XYZ file of C-alpha atoms in Angstrom:
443
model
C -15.504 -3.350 -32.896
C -13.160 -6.614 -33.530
C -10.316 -4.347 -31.991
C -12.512 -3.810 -29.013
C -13.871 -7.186 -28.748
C -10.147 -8.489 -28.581
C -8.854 -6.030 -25.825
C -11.873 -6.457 -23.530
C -11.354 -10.001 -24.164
C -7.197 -9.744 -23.354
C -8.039 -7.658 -20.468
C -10.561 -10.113 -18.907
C -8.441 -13.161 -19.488
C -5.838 -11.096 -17.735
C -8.165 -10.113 -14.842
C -9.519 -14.053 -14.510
C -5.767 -14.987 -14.061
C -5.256 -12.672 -11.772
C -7.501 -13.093 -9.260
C -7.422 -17.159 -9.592
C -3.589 -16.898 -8.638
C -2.689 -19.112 -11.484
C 0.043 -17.527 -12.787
C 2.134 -14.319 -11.342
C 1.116 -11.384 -12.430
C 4.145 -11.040 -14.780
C 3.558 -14.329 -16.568
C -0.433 -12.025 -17.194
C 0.865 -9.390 -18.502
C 3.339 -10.568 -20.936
C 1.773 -13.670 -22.263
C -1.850 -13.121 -22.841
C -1.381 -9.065 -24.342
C 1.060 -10.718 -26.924
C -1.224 -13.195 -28.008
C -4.181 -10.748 -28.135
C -2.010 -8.791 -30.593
C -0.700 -11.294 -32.751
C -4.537 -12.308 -33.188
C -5.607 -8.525 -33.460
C -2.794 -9.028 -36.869
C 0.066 -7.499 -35.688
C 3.661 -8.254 -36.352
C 6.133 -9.468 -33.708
C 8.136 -6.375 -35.035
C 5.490 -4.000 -34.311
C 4.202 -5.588 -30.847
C 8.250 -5.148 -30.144
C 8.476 -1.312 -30.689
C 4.761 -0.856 -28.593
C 7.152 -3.205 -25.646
C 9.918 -0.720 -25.894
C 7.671 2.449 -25.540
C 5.584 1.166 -22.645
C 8.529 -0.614 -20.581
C 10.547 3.481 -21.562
C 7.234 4.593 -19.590
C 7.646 2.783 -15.983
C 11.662 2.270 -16.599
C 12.035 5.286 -13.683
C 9.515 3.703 -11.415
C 10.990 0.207 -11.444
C 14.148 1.883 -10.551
C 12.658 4.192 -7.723
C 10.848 0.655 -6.109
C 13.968 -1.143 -6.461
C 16.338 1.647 -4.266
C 13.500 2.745 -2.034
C 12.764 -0.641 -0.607
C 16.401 -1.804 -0.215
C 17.113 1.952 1.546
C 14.020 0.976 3.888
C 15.089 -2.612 4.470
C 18.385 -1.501 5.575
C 17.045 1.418 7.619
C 14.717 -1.166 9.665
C 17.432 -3.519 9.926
C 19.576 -0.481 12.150
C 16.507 -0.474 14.237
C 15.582 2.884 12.748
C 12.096 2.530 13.871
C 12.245 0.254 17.119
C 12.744 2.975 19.712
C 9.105 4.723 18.410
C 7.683 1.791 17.996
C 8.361 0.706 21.838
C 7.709 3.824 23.139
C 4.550 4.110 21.740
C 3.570 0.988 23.472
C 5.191 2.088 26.730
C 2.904 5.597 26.401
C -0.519 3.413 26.016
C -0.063 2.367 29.650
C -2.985 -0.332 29.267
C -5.406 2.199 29.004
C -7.988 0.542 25.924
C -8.989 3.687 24.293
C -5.271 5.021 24.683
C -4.043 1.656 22.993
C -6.327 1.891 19.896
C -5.191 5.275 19.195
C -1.386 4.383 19.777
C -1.899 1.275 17.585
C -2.559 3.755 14.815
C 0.464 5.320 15.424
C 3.279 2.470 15.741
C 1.619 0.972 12.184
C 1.824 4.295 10.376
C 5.646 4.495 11.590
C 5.804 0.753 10.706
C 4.531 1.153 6.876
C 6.961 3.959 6.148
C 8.930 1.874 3.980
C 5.626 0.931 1.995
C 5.600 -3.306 2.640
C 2.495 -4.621 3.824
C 4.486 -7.795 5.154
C 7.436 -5.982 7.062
C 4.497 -3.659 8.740
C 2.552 -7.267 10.020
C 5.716 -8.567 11.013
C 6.873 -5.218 13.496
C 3.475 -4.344 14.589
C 1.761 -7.843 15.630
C 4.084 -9.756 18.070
C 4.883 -6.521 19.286
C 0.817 -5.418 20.249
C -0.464 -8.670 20.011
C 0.487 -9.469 24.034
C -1.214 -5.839 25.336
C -4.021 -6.771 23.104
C -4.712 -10.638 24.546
C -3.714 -9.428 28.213
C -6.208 -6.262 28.312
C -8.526 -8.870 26.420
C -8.787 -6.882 23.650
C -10.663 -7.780 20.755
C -7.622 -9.215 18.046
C -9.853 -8.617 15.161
C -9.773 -4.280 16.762
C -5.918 -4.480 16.076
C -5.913 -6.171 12.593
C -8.147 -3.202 11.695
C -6.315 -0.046 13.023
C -3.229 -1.819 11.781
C -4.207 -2.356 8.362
C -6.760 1.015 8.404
C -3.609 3.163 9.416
C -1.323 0.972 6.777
C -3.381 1.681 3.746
C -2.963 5.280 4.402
C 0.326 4.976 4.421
C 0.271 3.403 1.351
C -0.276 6.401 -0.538
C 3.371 7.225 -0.361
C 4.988 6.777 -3.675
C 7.545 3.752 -3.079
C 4.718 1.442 -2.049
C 3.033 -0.408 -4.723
C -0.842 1.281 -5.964
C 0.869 4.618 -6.652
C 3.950 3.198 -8.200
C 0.881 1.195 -10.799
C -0.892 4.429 -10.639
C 2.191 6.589 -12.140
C 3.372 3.572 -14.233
C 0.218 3.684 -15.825
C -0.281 7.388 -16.684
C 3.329 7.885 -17.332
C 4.038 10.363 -15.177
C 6.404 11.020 -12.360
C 4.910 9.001 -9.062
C 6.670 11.525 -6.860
C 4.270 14.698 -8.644
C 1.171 12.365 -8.235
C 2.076 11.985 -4.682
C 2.072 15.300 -3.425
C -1.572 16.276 -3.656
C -2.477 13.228 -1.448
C -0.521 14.443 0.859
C -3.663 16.356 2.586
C -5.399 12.942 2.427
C -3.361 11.134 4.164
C -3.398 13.129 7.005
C -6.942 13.398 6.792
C -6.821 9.903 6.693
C -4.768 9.602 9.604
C -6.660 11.874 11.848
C -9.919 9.898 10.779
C -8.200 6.704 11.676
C -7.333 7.887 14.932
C -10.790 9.335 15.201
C -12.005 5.999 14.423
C -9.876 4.152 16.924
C -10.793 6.394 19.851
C -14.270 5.139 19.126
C -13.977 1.758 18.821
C -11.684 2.178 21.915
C -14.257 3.265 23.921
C -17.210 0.611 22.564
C -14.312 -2.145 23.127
C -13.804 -0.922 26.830
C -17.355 -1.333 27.492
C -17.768 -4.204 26.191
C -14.470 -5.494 28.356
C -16.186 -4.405 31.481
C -19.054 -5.677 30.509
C -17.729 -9.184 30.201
C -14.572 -8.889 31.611
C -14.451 -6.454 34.474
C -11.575 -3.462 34.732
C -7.459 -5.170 34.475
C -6.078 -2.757 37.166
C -3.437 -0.037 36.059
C -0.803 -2.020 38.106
C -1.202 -5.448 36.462
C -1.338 -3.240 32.980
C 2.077 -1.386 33.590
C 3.761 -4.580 34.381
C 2.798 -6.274 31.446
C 3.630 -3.912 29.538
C 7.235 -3.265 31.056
C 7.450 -7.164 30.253
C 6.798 -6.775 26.692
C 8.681 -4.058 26.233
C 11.890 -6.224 27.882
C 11.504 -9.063 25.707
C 11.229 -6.799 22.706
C 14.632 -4.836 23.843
C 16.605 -8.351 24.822
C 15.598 -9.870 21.248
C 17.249 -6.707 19.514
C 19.955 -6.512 21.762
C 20.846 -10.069 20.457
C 20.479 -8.721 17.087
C 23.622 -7.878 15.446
C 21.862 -6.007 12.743
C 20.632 -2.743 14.710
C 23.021 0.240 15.067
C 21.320 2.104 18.104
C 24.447 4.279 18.564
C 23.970 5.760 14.739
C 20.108 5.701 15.437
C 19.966 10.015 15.501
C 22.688 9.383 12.330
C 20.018 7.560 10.369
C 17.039 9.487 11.215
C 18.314 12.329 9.766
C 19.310 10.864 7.090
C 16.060 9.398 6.382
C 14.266 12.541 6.812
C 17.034 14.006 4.477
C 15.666 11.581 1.777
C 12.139 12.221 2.365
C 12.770 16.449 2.313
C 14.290 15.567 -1.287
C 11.235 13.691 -1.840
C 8.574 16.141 -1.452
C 11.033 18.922 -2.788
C 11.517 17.275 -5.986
C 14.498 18.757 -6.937
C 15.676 15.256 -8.393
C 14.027 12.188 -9.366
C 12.762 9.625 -6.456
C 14.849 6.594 -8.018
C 18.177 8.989 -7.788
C 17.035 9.753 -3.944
C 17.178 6.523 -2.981
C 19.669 4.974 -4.672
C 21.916 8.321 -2.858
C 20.608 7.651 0.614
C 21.228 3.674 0.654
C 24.418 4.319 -1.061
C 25.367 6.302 2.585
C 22.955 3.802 4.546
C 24.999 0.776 3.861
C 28.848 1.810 4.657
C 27.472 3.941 7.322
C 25.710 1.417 9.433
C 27.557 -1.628 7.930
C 31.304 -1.063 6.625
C 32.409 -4.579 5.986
C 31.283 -5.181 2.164
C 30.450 -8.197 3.337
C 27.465 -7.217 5.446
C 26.479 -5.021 2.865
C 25.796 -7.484 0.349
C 24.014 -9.161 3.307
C 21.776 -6.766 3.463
C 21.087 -6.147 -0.263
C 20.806 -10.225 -1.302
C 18.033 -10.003 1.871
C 15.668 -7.450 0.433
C 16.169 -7.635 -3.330
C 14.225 -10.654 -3.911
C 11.298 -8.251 -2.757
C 12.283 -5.276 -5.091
C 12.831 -7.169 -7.940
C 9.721 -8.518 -8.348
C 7.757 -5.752 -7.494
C 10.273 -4.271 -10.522
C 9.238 -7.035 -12.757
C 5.394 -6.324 -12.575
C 6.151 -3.226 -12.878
C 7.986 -3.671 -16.109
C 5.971 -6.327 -17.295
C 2.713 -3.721 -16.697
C 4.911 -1.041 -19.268
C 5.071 -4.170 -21.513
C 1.082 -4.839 -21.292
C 0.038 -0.819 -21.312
C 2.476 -0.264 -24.238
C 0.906 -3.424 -26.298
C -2.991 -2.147 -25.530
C -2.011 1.469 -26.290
C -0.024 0.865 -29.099
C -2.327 -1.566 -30.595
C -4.944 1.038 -30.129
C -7.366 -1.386 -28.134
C -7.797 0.899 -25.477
C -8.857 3.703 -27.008
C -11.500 1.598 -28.929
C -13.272 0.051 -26.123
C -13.386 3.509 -24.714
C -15.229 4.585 -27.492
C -17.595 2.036 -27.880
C -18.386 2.069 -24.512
C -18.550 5.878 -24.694
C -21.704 4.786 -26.701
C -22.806 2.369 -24.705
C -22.942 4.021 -21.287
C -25.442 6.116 -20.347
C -24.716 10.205 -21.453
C -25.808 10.918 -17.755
C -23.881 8.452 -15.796
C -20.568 8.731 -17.799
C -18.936 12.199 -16.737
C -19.259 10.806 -13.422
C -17.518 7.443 -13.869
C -14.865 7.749 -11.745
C -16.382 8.797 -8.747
C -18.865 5.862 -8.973
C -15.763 3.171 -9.441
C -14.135 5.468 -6.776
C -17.323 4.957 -4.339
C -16.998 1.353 -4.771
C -13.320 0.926 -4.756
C -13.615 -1.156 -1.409
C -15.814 -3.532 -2.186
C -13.746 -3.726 -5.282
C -10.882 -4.990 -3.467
C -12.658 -8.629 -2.748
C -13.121 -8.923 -6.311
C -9.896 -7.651 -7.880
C -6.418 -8.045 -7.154
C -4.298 -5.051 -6.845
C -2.901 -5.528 -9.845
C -6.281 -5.829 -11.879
C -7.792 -2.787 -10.375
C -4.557 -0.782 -11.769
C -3.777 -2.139 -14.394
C -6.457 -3.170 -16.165
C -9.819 -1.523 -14.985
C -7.756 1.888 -14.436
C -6.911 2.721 -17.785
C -10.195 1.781 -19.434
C -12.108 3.822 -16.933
C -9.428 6.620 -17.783
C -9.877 6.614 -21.154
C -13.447 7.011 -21.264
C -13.514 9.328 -18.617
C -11.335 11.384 -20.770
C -13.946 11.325 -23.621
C -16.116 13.689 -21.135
C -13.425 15.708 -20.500
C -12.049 14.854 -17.226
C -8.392 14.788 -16.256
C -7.086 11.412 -15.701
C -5.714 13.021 -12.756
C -9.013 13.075 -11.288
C -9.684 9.585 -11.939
C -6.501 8.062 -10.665
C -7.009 9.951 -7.402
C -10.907 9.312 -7.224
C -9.852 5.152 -7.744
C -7.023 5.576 -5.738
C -8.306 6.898 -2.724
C -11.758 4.925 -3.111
C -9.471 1.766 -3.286
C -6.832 1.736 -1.191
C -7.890 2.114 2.578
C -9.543 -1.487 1.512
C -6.081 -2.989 0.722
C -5.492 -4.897 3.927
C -9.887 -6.078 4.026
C -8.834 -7.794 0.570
C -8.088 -11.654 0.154
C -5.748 -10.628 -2.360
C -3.035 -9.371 -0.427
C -0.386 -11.277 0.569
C 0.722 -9.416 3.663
C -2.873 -10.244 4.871
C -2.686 -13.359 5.090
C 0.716 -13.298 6.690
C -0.925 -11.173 9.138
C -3.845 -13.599 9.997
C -1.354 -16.014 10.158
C 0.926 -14.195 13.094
C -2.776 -12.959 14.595
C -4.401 -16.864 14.657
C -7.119 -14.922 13.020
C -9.779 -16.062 10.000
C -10.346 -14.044 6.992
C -13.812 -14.160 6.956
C -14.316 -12.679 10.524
C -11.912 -10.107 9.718
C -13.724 -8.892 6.484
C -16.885 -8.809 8.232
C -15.362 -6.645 11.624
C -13.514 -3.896 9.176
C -15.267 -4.255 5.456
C -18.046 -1.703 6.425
C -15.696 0.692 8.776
C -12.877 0.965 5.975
C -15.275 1.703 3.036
C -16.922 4.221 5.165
C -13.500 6.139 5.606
C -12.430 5.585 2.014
C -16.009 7.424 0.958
C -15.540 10.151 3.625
C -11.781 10.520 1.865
C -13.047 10.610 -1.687
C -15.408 13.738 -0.491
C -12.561 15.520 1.011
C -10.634 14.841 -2.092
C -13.426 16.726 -4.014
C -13.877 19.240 -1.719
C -10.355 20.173 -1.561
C -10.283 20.074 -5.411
C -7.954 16.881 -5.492
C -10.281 15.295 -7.237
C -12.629 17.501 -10.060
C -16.271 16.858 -10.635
């Protein structure tokens, strides 16, 4: 019980510091496990070995987030993704419902490269003018935006399934591709979703505002769409002539991706290893463009290494495994086999309470360990917390990006979480019963 008493304990502290923003998360999940083992009576020789097996663990996903978002940074900065992006707005035509729906579309094409902050930054000034001149409610595109971004975020170089894998030890590209189906679903929910609050937000336009005529619309919209093209012209960064050059070999990357056939980390490091003499072949622009996104893989590398450093102390210690089974005899026998579809249920809510990091890596593998004791896959579990979690990433005052977002938007966080809070747990709950349905996620 002292064993238990002292990882609940480390795992709290951790949580507390976490969600205060005291410390990073790195400065968590280094300090406080290796005090809670040198008090549990371990050596420093001992808590050394348990560092070395858990940072061996995530050593392949640090690598794969470290390539995948320097191959994405440099694959926006050719203006990969401007021309859909602009088109998409040019397609909407100021029509409200058509809008919503489109919005959905230029944010899931913005959060391919998996970075909350990089999607605000493309998608906001860009829709931000159609939004204020068809009077549009701004709190309607901070929802589809960050609705259609959290699905996104299932792909395996953005951060929960990179914790996820990091945390079960096991490839993130394999845990991927059974979300695949949910993320479509996901998608064609969201746009679902946006077609309906398209139509109660023209309504209540008319109501209030009266009709913005199709002419004054496509004008305004032409107008955008010029600024947008004369700031990028200006930019010496974007390679429109090699844009067809780069989206195939983007989609080259992602085909090797889902295939498999070698590890994610490799991928990437092979496609930006082409992206960078190919668009930019002075050495030094590439640097350029490497010292300008690596401060943002290498700390998302760090907390993933420091999280191999924190599992391999709690597993090694054996603290996990002995709150699980002491609260295996705690918890009701009825309520227990179904665990992780309850945390799953409430993994929205969740979100205002925990930081990313604490829901993954420290209320994750407790729930997966007892879990296990009633025999269900920690598969299951990930996915169930996972997909009950996620669509609530950009409703959370934890994230970052969100509050860049408000920022760009003029927007408060308290109006925001009370417009989305209730439509984004709804869809993560309709998700997690597709996910059982489907047999993602086992019963």
């Amino acid at each position: 019980m002292s064993l238990s008493i002292i990882g609940f304990l480390t795992i709290l502290i951790i949580v507390v510091l976490l969600i205060s923003n005291k410390v990073t998360p790195i400065v968590a999940m280094v300090l406080v496990p290796l005090i809670g083992a040198l008090i549990a009576g371990f050596g420093f020789s001992e808590i050394g070995d348990f560092f070395t097996e858990g940072a061996l663990t995530v050593i392949e996903v640090a690598i794969m987030f470290i390539f995948a978002i320097l191959f994405f940074g440099v694959m926006q900065d050719a203006g990969l993704f401007d021309p859909l992006i602009q088109n998409m707005i040019r397609l909407t035509r100021g029509n409200v419902i058509t809008v919503s729906i489109g919005t959905v579309f230029v944010a899931a094409i913005a959060h391919l490269d998996g970075s909350g902050a990089s999607t605000f930054l493309i998608t906001i000034p860009a829709l931000l003018p159609l939004y204020k001149h068809l009077k549009m409610n701004p709190y309607l595109l901070l929802l589809l935006i960050g609705g259609s971004a959290s699905i996104m975020n299932m792909v395996p170089w953005a951060g929960p399934l990179g914790r996820t894998a990091s945390v079960l030890n096991m490839d993130v590209t394999e845990l991927w591709r059974p979300l695949i189906p949910i993320q479509i679903s996901g998608l064609v929910l969201m746009i679902a979703l946006a077609a309906f609050l398209g139509v109660m937000e023209k309504r209540r336009i008319s109501k209030h505002y009266g009709l913005v005529s199709a002419k004054e619309s496509a004008a305004a919209i032409e107008r955008i769409n010029g600024d947008s093209s004369s700031a990028k012209d200006e930019e010496s960064l974007t390679r429109p002539k090699l844009l067809w050059v780069n989206a195939i070999l983007f989609l080259a990357v992602i085909g090797v991706l889902v295939w498999g056939i070698i590890p994610a980390g490799f991928a990437f490091m092979i496609g930006l290893s082409i992206a960078l003499p190919l668009n930019y072949p002075n050495m030094k622009q590439q640097s350029e463009r490497i010292r300008s996104h690596a401060p943002g893989a290498l700390m998302m590398a760090t907390i993933i290494l420091a999280a191999g450093s924190f599992l391999g102390i709690l597993t090694g210690t054996g603290m996990l495994n002995s709150i699980a089974e002491d609260l295996v005899t705690i918890i009701p026998a009825f309520i227990a086999p179904y665990l992780h579809l309850i945390i799953g249920f409430f993994g929205v809510p969740f979100d205002l309470l925990l930081s990313t990091d604490a829901y993954y890596f420290a209320l994750l593998p407790v729930v997966d360990q007892i879990a296990t004791g009633f025999g269900i896959e920690s598969l299951s579990t990930a996915y169930s917390m996972v997909i009950g979690n996620i669509v609530g990433t950009f409703v959370s005052p934890f994230s970052p990006a969100l509050w860049l977002a408000l920022g760009l938007a003029g927007l408060e966080m308290g109006k925001h979480i009370r417009y989305s809070l209730l439509w984004m747990w709804g869809l993560s709950i309709v998700l997690l019963i597709i996910a059982v349905l489907i047999g993602v996620i086992a019963v």
